[in-house]
PDB file of C-alpha atoms in Angstrom:
ATOM      1  CA  MET A   1      13.597  27.752  15.748  1.00  0.00           C
ATOM      2  CA  ILE A   2       9.893  28.159  16.187  1.00  0.00           C
ATOM      3  CA  PRO A   3       8.805  27.209  19.738  1.00  0.00           C
ATOM      4  CA  GLY A   4       6.793  23.844  19.590  1.00  0.00           C
ATOM      5  CA  ALA A   5       7.951  23.135  16.139  1.00  0.00           C
ATOM      6  CA  ALA A   6       9.477  19.803  17.173  1.00  0.00           C
ATOM      7  CA  ALA A   7       6.294  18.624  18.721  1.00  0.00           C
ATOM      8  CA  ALA A   8       4.067  19.004  15.672  1.00  0.00           C
ATOM      9  CA  ARG A   9       4.256  18.072  12.005  1.00  0.00           C
ATOM     10  CA  TYR A  10       2.381  19.609   9.181  1.00  0.00           C
ATOM     11  CA  ASP A  11      -0.194  17.920   6.722  1.00  0.00           C
ATOM     12  CA  GLU A  12       0.043  19.921   3.557  1.00  0.00           C
ATOM     13  CA  ARG A  13      -3.107  18.279   2.042  1.00  0.00           C
ATOM     14  CA  ALA A  14      -5.256  19.163   5.020  1.00  0.00           C
ATOM     15  CA  ALA A  15      -3.361  22.494   5.781  1.00  0.00           C
ATOM     16  CA  ARG A  16      -3.261  21.539   9.561  1.00  0.00           C
ATOM     17  CA  PRO A  17      -0.848  20.328  12.085  1.00  0.00           C
ATOM     18  CA  ILE A  18      -0.766  16.551  12.672  1.00  0.00           C
ATOM     19  CA  ASN A  19      -0.503  16.059  16.536  1.00  0.00           C
ATOM     20  CA  SER A  20       1.798  13.214  17.335  1.00  0.00           C
ATOM     21  CA  GLU A  21      -0.181  12.455  20.447  1.00  0.00           C
ATOM     22  CA  VAL A  22      -3.354  11.093  18.981  1.00  0.00           C
ATOM     23  CA  ALA A  23      -6.238   9.158  20.708  1.00  0.00           C
ATOM     24  CA  VAL A  24      -5.419   5.914  18.854  1.00  0.00           C
ATOM     25  CA  SER A  25      -2.130   4.426  20.062  1.00  0.00           C
ATOM     26  CA  ALA A  26       0.682   3.250  17.805  1.00  0.00           C
ATOM     27  CA  PRO A  27       0.114  -0.355  18.612  1.00  0.00           C
ATOM     28  CA  ASP A  28      -3.494   0.008  17.692  1.00  0.00           C
ATOM     29  CA  ASN A  29      -2.690   1.560  14.352  1.00  0.00           C
ATOM     30  CA  LYS A  30      -0.246  -1.402  13.766  1.00  0.00           C
ATOM     31  CA  ALA A  31      -3.136  -3.806  14.435  1.00  0.00           C
ATOM     32  CA  VAL A  32      -5.344  -1.966  11.911  1.00  0.00           C
ATOM     33  CA  VAL A  33      -2.642  -2.333   9.219  1.00  0.00           C
ATOM     34  CA  ARG A  34      -2.080  -6.116  10.089  1.00  0.00           C
ATOM     35  CA  GLN A  35      -5.881  -6.727   9.739  1.00  0.00           C
ATOM     36  CA  LEU A  36      -5.836  -4.812   6.570  1.00  0.00           C
ATOM     37  CA  ILE A  37      -2.969  -7.071   5.157  1.00  0.00           C
ATOM     38  CA  ASP A  38      -4.915 -10.118   6.207  1.00  0.00           C
ATOM     39  CA  ALA A  39      -7.968  -8.932   4.246  1.00  0.00           C
ATOM     40  CA  TRP A  40      -5.737  -8.433   1.240  1.00  0.00           C
ATOM     41  CA  ASN A  41      -4.232 -11.920   1.783  1.00  0.00           C
ATOM     42  CA  ASN A  42      -7.693 -13.413   1.838  1.00  0.00           C
ATOM     43  CA  GLY A  43      -8.488 -11.532  -1.461  1.00  0.00           C
ATOM     44  CA  ASP A  44     -11.382  -9.796   0.209  1.00  0.00           C
ATOM     45  CA  ILE A  45     -11.541  -6.197  -1.018  1.00  0.00           C
ATOM     46  CA  ASN A  46     -14.856  -5.545   0.694  1.00  0.00           C
ATOM     47  CA  ALA A  47     -13.282  -6.341   4.064  1.00  0.00           C
ATOM     48  CA  LEU A  48     -10.245  -4.353   3.099  1.00  0.00           C
ATOM     49  CA  MET A  49     -12.398  -1.285   2.420  1.00  0.00           C
ATOM     50  CA  THR A  50     -13.846  -1.415   5.953  1.00  0.00           C
ATOM     51  CA  PHE A  51     -10.469  -0.179   7.137  1.00  0.00           C
ATOM     52  CA  TRP A  52     -10.565   2.747   4.818  1.00  0.00           C
ATOM     53  CA  SER A  53     -12.263   6.106   5.433  1.00  0.00           C
ATOM     54  CA  PRO A  54     -14.825   6.779   2.527  1.00  0.00           C
ATOM     55  CA  THR A  55     -12.738   9.793   1.680  1.00  0.00           C
ATOM     56  CA  MET A  56      -9.496   7.786   1.805  1.00  0.00           C
ATOM     57  CA  VAL A  57      -6.947   9.041  -0.864  1.00  0.00           C
ATOM     58  CA  HIS A  58      -4.297   6.874  -2.299  1.00  0.00           C
ATOM     59  CA  HIS A  59      -1.166   8.850  -3.350  1.00  0.00           C
ATOM     60  CA  GLY A  60       0.840   7.064  -6.225  1.00  0.00           C
ATOM     61  CA  ARG A  61       3.126   7.938  -9.018  1.00  0.00           C
ATOM     62  CA  GLY A  62       0.272   9.040 -11.224  1.00  0.00           C
ATOM     63  CA  GLY A  63      -1.329  11.236  -8.671  1.00  0.00           C
ATOM     64  CA  THR A  64      -4.148  10.704  -6.239  1.00  0.00           C
ATOM     65  CA  ILE A  65      -7.155   8.390  -6.502  1.00  0.00           C
ATOM     66  CA  SER A  66     -10.178   7.850  -4.400  1.00  0.00           C
ATOM     67  CA  ALA A  67     -11.085   4.879  -2.195  1.00  0.00           C
ATOM     68  CA  GLU A  68     -13.511   3.500  -4.853  1.00  0.00           C
ATOM     69  CA  ASP A  69     -10.876   3.825  -7.670  1.00  0.00           C
ATOM     70  CA  THR A  70      -8.294   2.185  -5.467  1.00  0.00           C
ATOM     71  CA  ALA A  71     -10.623  -0.775  -4.771  1.00  0.00           C
ATOM     72  CA  ALA A  72     -11.328  -1.059  -8.481  1.00  0.00           C
ATOM     73  CA  GLU A  73      -7.593  -1.226  -9.239  1.00  0.00           C
ATOM     74  CA  MET A  74      -7.062  -3.768  -6.499  1.00  0.00           C
ATOM     75  CA  ARG A  75      -9.825  -5.904  -7.975  1.00  0.00           C
ATOM     76  CA  ARG A  76      -8.221  -5.837 -11.447  1.00  0.00           C
ATOM     77  CA  PHE A  77      -4.803  -6.700  -9.885  1.00  0.00           C
ATOM     78  CA  LEU A  78      -6.327  -9.747  -7.950  1.00  0.00           C
ATOM     79  CA  ASP A  79      -8.114 -10.932 -11.136  1.00  0.00           C
ATOM     80  CA  ALA A  80      -4.668 -11.330 -12.697  1.00  0.00           C
ATOM     81  CA  PHE A  81      -2.804 -12.468  -9.510  1.00  0.00           C
ATOM     82  CA  PRO A  82      -5.460 -14.189  -7.472  1.00  0.00           C
ATOM     83  CA  ASP A  83      -2.976 -16.031  -5.220  1.00  0.00           C
ATOM     84  CA  LEU A  84      -1.361 -12.709  -4.034  1.00  0.00           C
ATOM     85  CA  ARG A  85       0.149 -12.933  -0.551  1.00  0.00           C
ATOM     86  CA  MET A  86       1.715  -9.999   1.266  1.00  0.00           C
ATOM     87  CA  GLU A  87       4.651 -10.990   3.524  1.00  0.00           C
ATOM     88  CA  LEU A  88       5.199  -8.266   6.243  1.00  0.00           C
ATOM     89  CA  HIS A  89       8.883  -7.769   7.106  1.00  0.00           C
ATOM     90  CA  SER A  90       8.649  -4.535   9.203  1.00  0.00           C
ATOM     91  CA  ILE A  91       5.986  -2.203  10.542  1.00  0.00           C
ATOM     92  CA  VAL A  92       6.877   1.028  12.308  1.00  0.00           C
ATOM     93  CA  SER A  93       4.288   3.433  13.832  1.00  0.00           C
ATOM     94  CA  GLU A  94       4.484   6.902  15.092  1.00  0.00           C
ATOM     95  CA  GLY A  95       1.282   8.915  15.885  1.00  0.00           C
ATOM     96  CA  GLU A  96      -1.085   8.653  12.963  1.00  0.00           C
ATOM     97  CA  LEU A  97       1.557   7.237  10.543  1.00  0.00           C
ATOM     98  CA  VAL A  98       2.336   3.603  10.054  1.00  0.00           C
ATOM     99  CA  ALA A  99       5.086   2.441   7.628  1.00  0.00           C
ATOM    100  CA  THR A 100       5.555  -1.062   6.202  1.00  0.00           C
ATOM    101  CA  ARG A 101       8.097  -2.958   4.222  1.00  0.00           C
ATOM    102  CA  MET A 102       6.775  -6.101   2.534  1.00  0.00           C
ATOM    103  CA  THR A 103       7.140  -8.557  -0.255  1.00  0.00           C
ATOM    104  CA  VAL A 104       4.343  -9.345  -2.479  1.00  0.00           C
ATOM    105  CA  HIS A 105       4.192 -12.948  -3.907  1.00  0.00           C
ATOM    106  CA  ALA A 106       1.802 -14.024  -6.584  1.00  0.00           C
ATOM    107  CA  THR A 107       1.302 -16.019  -9.824  1.00  0.00           C
ATOM    108  CA  HIS A 108       0.339 -14.237 -13.076  1.00  0.00           C
ATOM    109  CA  THR A 109      -2.839 -16.330 -14.109  1.00  0.00           C
ATOM    110  CA  GLY A 110      -5.068 -13.580 -15.567  1.00  0.00           C
ATOM    111  CA  ALA A 111      -4.741 -10.686 -18.014  1.00  0.00           C
ATOM    112  CA  TYR A 112      -3.574  -7.512 -16.526  1.00  0.00           C
ATOM    113  CA  MET A 113      -3.238  -4.125 -18.410  1.00  0.00           C
ATOM    114  CA  GLY A 114      -3.365  -5.826 -21.706  1.00  0.00           C
ATOM    115  CA  ILE A 115      -0.777  -8.423 -20.816  1.00  0.00           C
ATOM    116  CA  PRO A 116      -1.940 -11.971 -21.240  1.00  0.00           C
ATOM    117  CA  PRO A 117      -1.428 -14.383 -18.317  1.00  0.00           C
ATOM    118  CA  THR A 118       2.011 -16.067 -18.261  1.00  0.00           C
ATOM    119  CA  GLY A 119       1.595 -18.509 -15.297  1.00  0.00           C
ATOM    120  CA  ARG A 120       4.828 -17.168 -13.961  1.00  0.00           C
ATOM    121  CA  PRO A 121       5.418 -16.571 -10.216  1.00  0.00           C
ATOM    122  CA  VAL A 122       6.489 -13.140  -9.310  1.00  0.00           C
ATOM    123  CA  SER A 123       7.607 -11.426  -6.133  1.00  0.00           C
ATOM    124  CA  CYS A 124       8.096  -7.622  -5.623  1.00  0.00           C
ATOM    125  CA  ALA A 125       9.102  -5.285  -2.874  1.00  0.00           C
ATOM    126  CA  LEU A 126       6.420  -3.028  -1.488  1.00  0.00           C
ATOM    127  CA  MET A 127       6.872  -0.005   0.728  1.00  0.00           C
ATOM    128  CA  GLY A 128       3.855   1.814   2.096  1.00  0.00           C
ATOM    129  CA  GLN A 129       2.888   4.414   4.543  1.00  0.00           C
ATOM    130  CA  LEU A 130      -0.587   4.896   5.863  1.00  0.00           C
ATOM    131  CA  ARG A 131      -2.176   7.734   7.891  1.00  0.00           C
ATOM    132  CA  ILE A 132      -4.794   6.337  10.325  1.00  0.00           C
ATOM    133  CA  VAL A 133      -7.265   8.428  11.998  1.00  0.00           C
ATOM    134  CA  ASP A 134      -9.901   7.085  14.446  1.00  0.00           C
ATOM    135  CA  GLY A 135      -8.981   3.518  13.414  1.00  0.00           C
ATOM    136  CA  VAL A 136      -9.450   3.980   9.548  1.00  0.00           C
ATOM    137  CA  VAL A 137      -6.911   4.737   6.834  1.00  0.00           C
ATOM    138  CA  VAL A 138      -7.378   8.338   5.404  1.00  0.00           C
ATOM    139  CA  ASP A 139      -4.191   8.494   3.350  1.00  0.00           C
ATOM    140  CA  HIS A 140      -2.020   5.758   1.782  1.00  0.00           C
ATOM    141  CA  TRP A 141       1.236   6.183  -0.143  1.00  0.00           C
ATOM    142  CA  GLY A 142       2.686   2.982  -1.670  1.00  0.00           C
ATOM    143  CA  VAL A 143       5.725   2.181  -3.869  1.00  0.00           C
ATOM    144  CA  ALA A 144       5.986  -1.216  -5.578  1.00  0.00           C
ATOM    145  CA  ASP A 145       8.623  -2.695  -7.826  1.00  0.00           C
ATOM    146  CA  ALA A 146       6.396  -2.652 -10.998  1.00  0.00           C
ATOM    147  CA  LEU A 147       9.660  -2.981 -13.185  1.00  0.00           C
ATOM    148  CA  GLY A 148      10.563  -6.091 -11.497  1.00  0.00           C
ATOM    149  CA  ILE A 149       7.168  -7.618 -12.078  1.00  0.00           C
ATOM    150  CA  LEU A 150       7.348  -6.849 -15.807  1.00  0.00           C
ATOM    151  CA  VAL A 151      10.797  -8.496 -15.911  1.00  0.00           C
ATOM    152  CA  GLN A 152       9.546 -11.453 -14.075  1.00  0.00           C
ATOM    153  CA  ILE A 153       6.563 -12.098 -16.429  1.00  0.00           C
ATOM    154  CA  GLY A 154       8.888 -11.716 -19.395  1.00  0.00           C
ATOM    155  CA  MET A 155       7.646  -8.409 -20.717  1.00  0.00           C
ATOM    156  CA  LEU A 156      11.001  -6.628 -20.290  1.00  0.00           C
ATOM    157  CA  PRO A 157      14.569  -7.894 -20.440  1.00  0.00           C
ATOM    158  CA  SER A 158      16.145  -9.188 -17.285  1.00  0.00           C
ATOM    159  CA  GLU A 159      19.065  -6.841 -17.421  1.00  0.00           C
ATOM    160  CA  LEU A 160      16.729  -4.034 -16.487  1.00  0.00           C
ATOM    161  CA  SER A 161      16.251  -5.501 -13.015  1.00  0.00           C
ATOM    162  CA  THR A 162      19.914  -5.521 -12.189  1.00  0.00           C
ATOM    163  CA  ALA A 163      20.556  -2.066 -13.895  1.00  0.00           C
ATOM    164  CA  PHE A 164      18.129  -0.159 -11.660  1.00  0.00           C
ATOM    165  CA  SER A 165      18.380  -2.124  -8.432  1.00  0.00           C
TER     166      SER A 165
END
């Protein structure tokens, strides 16, 4: 074992160690995430962006996207699901990292990705991890049950939601 290996983690993107002892405490990082969720729940993308570094990167299934592109996607989603509410079930923080487990509740009242509004309520599981440096999000990883949403709005057969759960 390498001496000190247990004390540091490695950030592959930045090619540098992430020190688990950072200036911002874990409770402060949790507070940042709670405020970020409040901004989402208020539908205020501009307020949400104040919690992001200008160079924030969202890491998703399709690769990485910038803060500006993330905000644009969020606006499109809120246009289709304007009553979106995030229900926080758990939040865990260690050093710069904060993990969340949530349920998103919304109603499909606008077109989204070519799908016309159905008026149907949806809920989906959402897991996220954020890296926060100096009080702002610099990296975000998120996984949502998009398949479940498509089943709930009637675009896919309901058997899919039980087959892959």
